[in-house]
PDB file of C-alpha atoms in Angstrom:
ATOM      1  CA  UNK A   1       0.000   0.000   0.000  1.00 63.00           C
ATOM      2  CA  UNK A   2       2.574   2.566   1.104  1.00 77.00           C
ATOM      3  CA  UNK A   3       5.879   2.717  -0.793  1.00 81.00           C
ATOM      4  CA  UNK A   4       7.827   3.951   2.247  1.00 83.00           C
ATOM      5  CA  UNK A   5       6.518   1.086   4.363  1.00 82.00           C
ATOM      6  CA  UNK A   6       7.427  -1.449   1.642  1.00 84.00           C
ATOM      7  CA  UNK A   7      10.963  -0.028   1.460  1.00 86.00           C
ATOM      8  CA  UNK A   8      11.305  -0.104   5.259  1.00 88.00           C
ATOM      9  CA  UNK A   9      10.243  -3.766   5.307  1.00 87.00           C
ATOM     10  CA  UNK A  10      12.738  -4.593   2.533  1.00 90.00           C
ATOM     11  CA  UNK A  11      15.520  -3.355   4.800  1.00 91.00           C
ATOM     12  CA  UNK A  12      14.490  -5.914   7.433  1.00 93.00           C
ATOM     13  CA  UNK A  13      14.615  -9.037   5.284  1.00 91.00           C
ATOM     14  CA  UNK A  14      17.582 -11.100   4.125  1.00 93.00           C
ATOM     15  CA  UNK A  15      19.695  -8.915   1.749  1.00 92.00           C
ATOM     16  CA  UNK A  16      19.842 -11.701  -0.859  1.00 94.00           C
ATOM     17  CA  UNK A  17      16.053 -11.969  -0.863  1.00 92.00           C
ATOM     18  CA  UNK A  18      15.714  -8.174  -1.065  1.00 90.00           C
ATOM     19  CA  UNK A  19      18.110  -8.089  -4.036  1.00 91.00           C
ATOM     20  CA  UNK A  20      15.932 -10.604  -5.891  1.00 92.00           C
ATOM     21  CA  UNK A  21      12.667  -8.770  -5.114  1.00 90.00           C
ATOM     22  CA  UNK A  22      10.878  -6.518  -7.569  1.00 88.00           C
ATOM     23  CA  UNK A  23       9.280  -4.535  -4.711  1.00 84.00           C
ATOM     24  CA  UNK A  24      11.731  -1.606  -5.037  1.00 84.00           C
ATOM     25  CA  UNK A  25      10.532  -1.041  -8.612  1.00 87.00           C
ATOM     26  CA  UNK A  26       6.887  -0.683  -7.571  1.00 86.00           C
ATOM     27  CA  UNK A  27       6.059   2.988  -7.194  1.00 86.00           C
ATOM     28  CA  UNK A  28       2.283   2.702  -7.098  1.00 87.00           C
ATOM     29  CA  UNK A  29       0.461   3.102  -3.807  1.00 86.00           C
ATOM     30  CA  UNK A  30      -2.859   1.372  -3.277  1.00 85.00           C
ATOM     31  CA  UNK A  31      -6.032   2.901  -1.832  1.00 87.00           C
ATOM     32  CA  UNK A  32      -7.995   1.187   0.932  1.00 85.00           C
ATOM     33  CA  UNK A  33     -10.712   0.354  -1.620  1.00 87.00           C
ATOM     34  CA  UNK A  34      -8.149  -1.334  -3.877  1.00 89.00           C
ATOM     35  CA  UNK A  35      -6.742  -3.276  -0.931  1.00 84.00           C
ATOM     36  CA  UNK A  36     -10.249  -4.490  -0.005  1.00 84.00           C
ATOM     37  CA  UNK A  37     -10.762  -5.701  -3.566  1.00 87.00           C
ATOM     38  CA  UNK A  38      -7.362  -7.428  -3.691  1.00 88.00           C
ATOM     39  CA  UNK A  39      -7.748  -9.136  -0.309  1.00 86.00           C
ATOM     40  CA  UNK A  40     -11.486  -9.894  -0.214  1.00 85.00           C
ATOM     41  CA  UNK A  41     -13.424  -9.561  -3.467  1.00 88.00           C
ATOM     42  CA  UNK A  42     -10.637 -10.686  -5.796  1.00 88.00           C
ATOM     43  CA  UNK A  43      -9.852 -14.009  -4.085  1.00 86.00           C
ATOM     44  CA  UNK A  44     -13.562 -14.808  -3.657  1.00 86.00           C
ATOM     45  CA  UNK A  45     -14.176 -14.120  -7.343  1.00 85.00           C
ATOM     46  CA  UNK A  46     -11.152 -16.108  -8.494  1.00 85.00           C
ATOM     47  CA  UNK A  47     -12.335 -19.085  -6.407  1.00 81.00           C
ATOM     48  CA  UNK A  48     -15.886 -18.739  -7.729  1.00 80.00           C
ATOM     49  CA  UNK A  49     -17.348 -18.115  -4.249  1.00 83.00           C
ATOM     50  CA  UNK A  50     -20.576 -16.376  -5.142  1.00 83.00           C
ATOM     51  CA  UNK A  51     -21.613 -15.634  -1.544  1.00 86.00           C
ATOM     52  CA  UNK A  52     -18.253 -14.190  -0.433  1.00 87.00           C
ATOM     53  CA  UNK A  53     -16.237 -11.047  -1.084  1.00 87.00           C
ATOM     54  CA  UNK A  54     -19.180  -8.670  -1.506  1.00 87.00           C
ATOM     55  CA  UNK A  55     -22.016  -7.156   0.512  1.00 87.00           C
ATOM     56  CA  UNK A  56     -24.834  -7.812  -1.970  1.00 89.00           C
ATOM     57  CA  UNK A  57     -28.029  -9.806  -1.591  1.00 91.00           C
ATOM     58  CA  UNK A  58     -27.273 -13.411  -0.660  1.00 87.00           C
ATOM     59  CA  UNK A  59     -23.770 -12.650   0.647  1.00 89.00           C
ATOM     60  CA  UNK A  60     -22.598 -14.379   3.815  1.00 87.00           C
ATOM     61  CA  UNK A  61     -21.984 -11.067   5.635  1.00 83.00           C
ATOM     62  CA  UNK A  62     -18.363 -11.706   6.605  1.00 88.00           C
ATOM     63  CA  UNK A  63     -17.382  -8.133   7.449  1.00 90.00           C
ATOM     64  CA  UNK A  64     -14.372  -6.579   9.154  1.00 91.00           C
ATOM     65  CA  UNK A  65     -14.489  -2.944  10.285  1.00 92.00           C
ATOM     66  CA  UNK A  66     -11.355  -0.967  11.138  1.00 91.00           C
ATOM     67  CA  UNK A  67     -11.006   2.382  12.914  1.00 92.00           C
ATOM     68  CA  UNK A  68      -9.186   4.789  10.601  1.00 91.00           C
ATOM     69  CA  UNK A  69      -5.610   5.364  11.731  1.00 91.00           C
ATOM     70  CA  UNK A  70      -2.760   7.030   9.846  1.00 87.00           C
ATOM     71  CA  UNK A  71      -0.560   4.174  11.073  1.00 86.00           C
ATOM     72  CA  UNK A  72      -2.038   1.562   8.740  1.00 83.00           C
ATOM     73  CA  UNK A  73      -0.096  -1.311  10.288  1.00 83.00           C
ATOM     74  CA  UNK A  74      -1.627  -0.522  13.685  1.00 89.00           C
ATOM     75  CA  UNK A  75      -5.044  -0.013  12.076  1.00 89.00           C
ATOM     76  CA  UNK A  76      -5.074  -3.438  10.435  1.00 88.00           C
ATOM     77  CA  UNK A  77      -3.582  -5.179  13.499  1.00 90.00           C
ATOM     78  CA  UNK A  78      -6.773  -4.835  15.559  1.00 91.00           C
ATOM     79  CA  UNK A  79     -10.181  -4.719  13.910  1.00 92.00           C
ATOM     80  CA  UNK A  80     -12.910  -2.710  15.594  1.00 94.00           C
ATOM     81  CA  UNK A  81     -15.686  -5.160  14.616  1.00 95.00           C
ATOM     82  CA  UNK A  82     -15.777  -8.552  12.891  1.00 94.00           C
ATOM     83  CA  UNK A  83     -18.956 -10.220  11.679  1.00 93.00           C
ATOM     84  CA  UNK A  84     -18.999 -13.855  10.563  1.00 90.00           C
ATOM     85  CA  UNK A  85     -22.137 -14.885   8.684  1.00 87.00           C
ATOM     86  CA  UNK A  86     -23.753 -11.730  10.037  1.00 88.00           C
ATOM     87  CA  UNK A  87     -22.945 -12.524  13.696  1.00 92.00           C
ATOM     88  CA  UNK A  88     -20.794 -10.168  15.738  1.00 96.00           C
ATOM     89  CA  UNK A  89     -17.733 -12.130  16.891  1.00 95.00           C
ATOM     90  CA  UNK A  90     -15.195  -9.343  17.629  1.00 95.00           C
ATOM     91  CA  UNK A  91     -15.909  -5.979  19.261  1.00 96.00           C
ATOM     92  CA  UNK A  92     -13.245  -3.375  20.069  1.00 92.00           C
ATOM     93  CA  UNK A  93     -10.564  -5.913  19.176  1.00 88.00           C
ATOM     94  CA  UNK A  94     -11.857  -8.527  21.654  1.00 94.00           C
ATOM     95  CA  UNK A  95     -13.458 -11.856  20.746  1.00 95.00           C
ATOM     96  CA  UNK A  96     -17.040 -11.806  22.024  1.00 97.00           C
ATOM     97  CA  UNK A  97     -18.253 -15.034  20.444  1.00 96.00           C
ATOM     98  CA  UNK A  98     -16.463 -18.124  19.192  1.00 92.00           C
ATOM     99  CA  UNK A  99     -18.019 -19.676  16.113  1.00 87.00           C
ATOM    100  CA  UNK A 100     -17.221 -22.872  14.281  1.00 83.00           C
ATOM    101  CA  UNK A 101     -16.119 -22.410  10.710  1.00 81.00           C
ATOM    102  CA  UNK A 102     -16.803 -24.602   7.734  1.00 85.00           C
ATOM    103  CA  UNK A 103     -14.754 -26.306   5.058  1.00 87.00           C
ATOM    104  CA  UNK A 104     -15.701 -24.972   1.634  1.00 85.00           C
ATOM    105  CA  UNK A 105     -15.490 -27.435  -1.242  1.00 86.00           C
ATOM    106  CA  UNK A 106     -16.353 -27.567  -4.913  1.00 84.00           C
ATOM    107  CA  UNK A 107     -17.390 -30.729  -6.640  1.00 86.00           C
ATOM    108  CA  UNK A 108     -16.936 -30.094 -10.337  1.00 85.00           C
ATOM    109  CA  UNK A 109     -17.729 -32.778 -12.861  1.00 87.00           C
ATOM    110  CA  UNK A 110     -14.672 -34.616 -14.156  1.00 87.00           C
ATOM    111  CA  UNK A 111     -13.817 -37.653 -16.221  1.00 92.00           C
ATOM    112  CA  UNK A 112     -13.321 -40.522 -13.739  1.00 92.00           C
ATOM    113  CA  UNK A 113     -11.020 -42.209 -16.279  1.00 95.00           C
ATOM    114  CA  UNK A 114      -8.281 -39.839 -15.042  1.00 94.00           C
ATOM    115  CA  UNK A 115      -8.129 -41.789 -11.756  1.00 92.00           C
ATOM    116  CA  UNK A 116      -6.270 -44.715 -13.401  1.00 94.00           C
ATOM    117  CA  UNK A 117      -3.327 -42.605 -14.638  1.00 95.00           C
ATOM    118  CA  UNK A 118      -3.357 -40.644 -11.359  1.00 94.00           C
ATOM    119  CA  UNK A 119      -3.083 -43.867  -9.348  1.00 93.00           C
ATOM    120  CA  UNK A 120      -0.136 -44.941 -11.514  1.00 95.00           C
ATOM    121  CA  UNK A 121       1.492 -41.546 -10.944  1.00 95.00           C
ATOM    122  CA  UNK A 122       0.935 -41.742  -7.176  1.00 93.00           C
ATOM    123  CA  UNK A 123       2.327 -45.275  -7.039  1.00 93.00           C
ATOM    124  CA  UNK A 124       5.425 -44.247  -8.978  1.00 95.00           C
ATOM    125  CA  UNK A 125       6.297 -40.884  -7.387  1.00 96.00           C
ATOM    126  CA  UNK A 126       4.675 -40.680  -3.966  1.00 93.00           C
ATOM    127  CA  UNK A 127       5.058 -42.538  -0.703  1.00 93.00           C
ATOM    128  CA  UNK A 128       1.373 -41.928   0.067  1.00 89.00           C
ATOM    129  CA  UNK A 129      -1.108 -44.101  -1.782  1.00 89.00           C
ATOM    130  CA  UNK A 130      -3.846 -42.277  -3.657  1.00 90.00           C
ATOM    131  CA  UNK A 131      -6.481 -44.056  -1.565  1.00 89.00           C
ATOM    132  CA  UNK A 132      -4.944 -42.516   1.570  1.00 88.00           C
ATOM    133  CA  UNK A 133      -4.813 -39.067   0.019  1.00 85.00           C
ATOM    134  CA  UNK A 134      -8.570 -38.726  -0.419  1.00 83.00           C
ATOM    135  CA  UNK A 135     -10.691 -37.476   2.483  1.00 84.00           C
ATOM    136  CA  UNK A 136     -14.292 -38.424   3.055  1.00 87.00           C
ATOM    137  CA  UNK A 137     -16.688 -35.703   4.211  1.00 89.00           C
ATOM    138  CA  UNK A 138     -17.018 -37.464   7.580  1.00 89.00           C
ATOM    139  CA  UNK A 139     -13.249 -37.284   8.118  1.00 88.00           C
ATOM    140  CA  UNK A 140     -13.273 -33.535   7.510  1.00 85.00           C
ATOM    141  CA  UNK A 141     -16.251 -32.939   9.814  1.00 86.00           C
ATOM    142  CA  UNK A 142     -14.912 -35.233  12.566  1.00 84.00           C
ATOM    143  CA  UNK A 143     -11.507 -33.560  12.355  1.00 74.00           C
ATOM    144  CA  UNK A 144     -12.641 -30.004  13.024  1.00 74.00           C
ATOM    145  CA  UNK A 145     -16.205 -30.328  14.303  1.00 76.00           C
ATOM    146  CA  UNK A 146     -17.454 -27.975  11.605  1.00 81.00           C
ATOM    147  CA  UNK A 147     -19.478 -28.532   8.508  1.00 88.00           C
ATOM    148  CA  UNK A 148     -18.987 -28.694   4.761  1.00 90.00           C
ATOM    149  CA  UNK A 149     -20.300 -26.014   2.440  1.00 87.00           C
ATOM    150  CA  UNK A 150     -20.468 -27.086  -1.195  1.00 88.00           C
ATOM    151  CA  UNK A 151     -19.819 -24.081  -3.390  1.00 84.00           C
ATOM    152  CA  UNK A 152     -21.431 -24.071  -6.827  1.00 80.00           C
ATOM    153  CA  UNK A 153     -19.031 -24.750  -9.662  1.00 73.00           C
ATOM    154  CA  UNK A 154     -19.463 -23.142 -13.026  1.00 68.00           C
ATOM    155  CA  UNK A 155     -18.163 -24.549 -16.277  1.00 61.00           C
ATOM    156  CA  UNK A 156     -14.895 -22.962 -17.343  1.00 59.00           C
ATOM    157  CA  UNK A 157     -15.180 -20.533 -20.209  1.00 57.00           C
ATOM    158  CA  UNK A 158     -12.212 -20.594 -22.570  1.00 55.00           C
TER     159      UNK A 158
END
């Protein structure tokens, strides 16, 4: 967001890593609106999550509110309010309610014939068998006590 902040952070990392970074060439500074799009709306859109990353009708109402502060690092460190699925869970930077999350999955159609070559690949290159790599819904739910939300998948447009 802030070029000065980026340059200050570059001074704190390994000099070899800093030398390989393109960050010093970036002169553009991002607005708070652009940051919200890049960190919320953009990822939701790229993942095809139709009920996330926006505040429109049918959205899940995952909202974070920050108190404006010229020190942006301090501002983003402690949100004023956080809503998860429309429920207030953080107020004045303190957790007021603990909620259980969910595992979001997509189940796009695919050609099951690919499983034969994949099994061969797993057997040849991995120490984990393909059968042990797959997780059943019950294993996911039992593991974290949450639920599974199946996100709609849309056909890819070329």
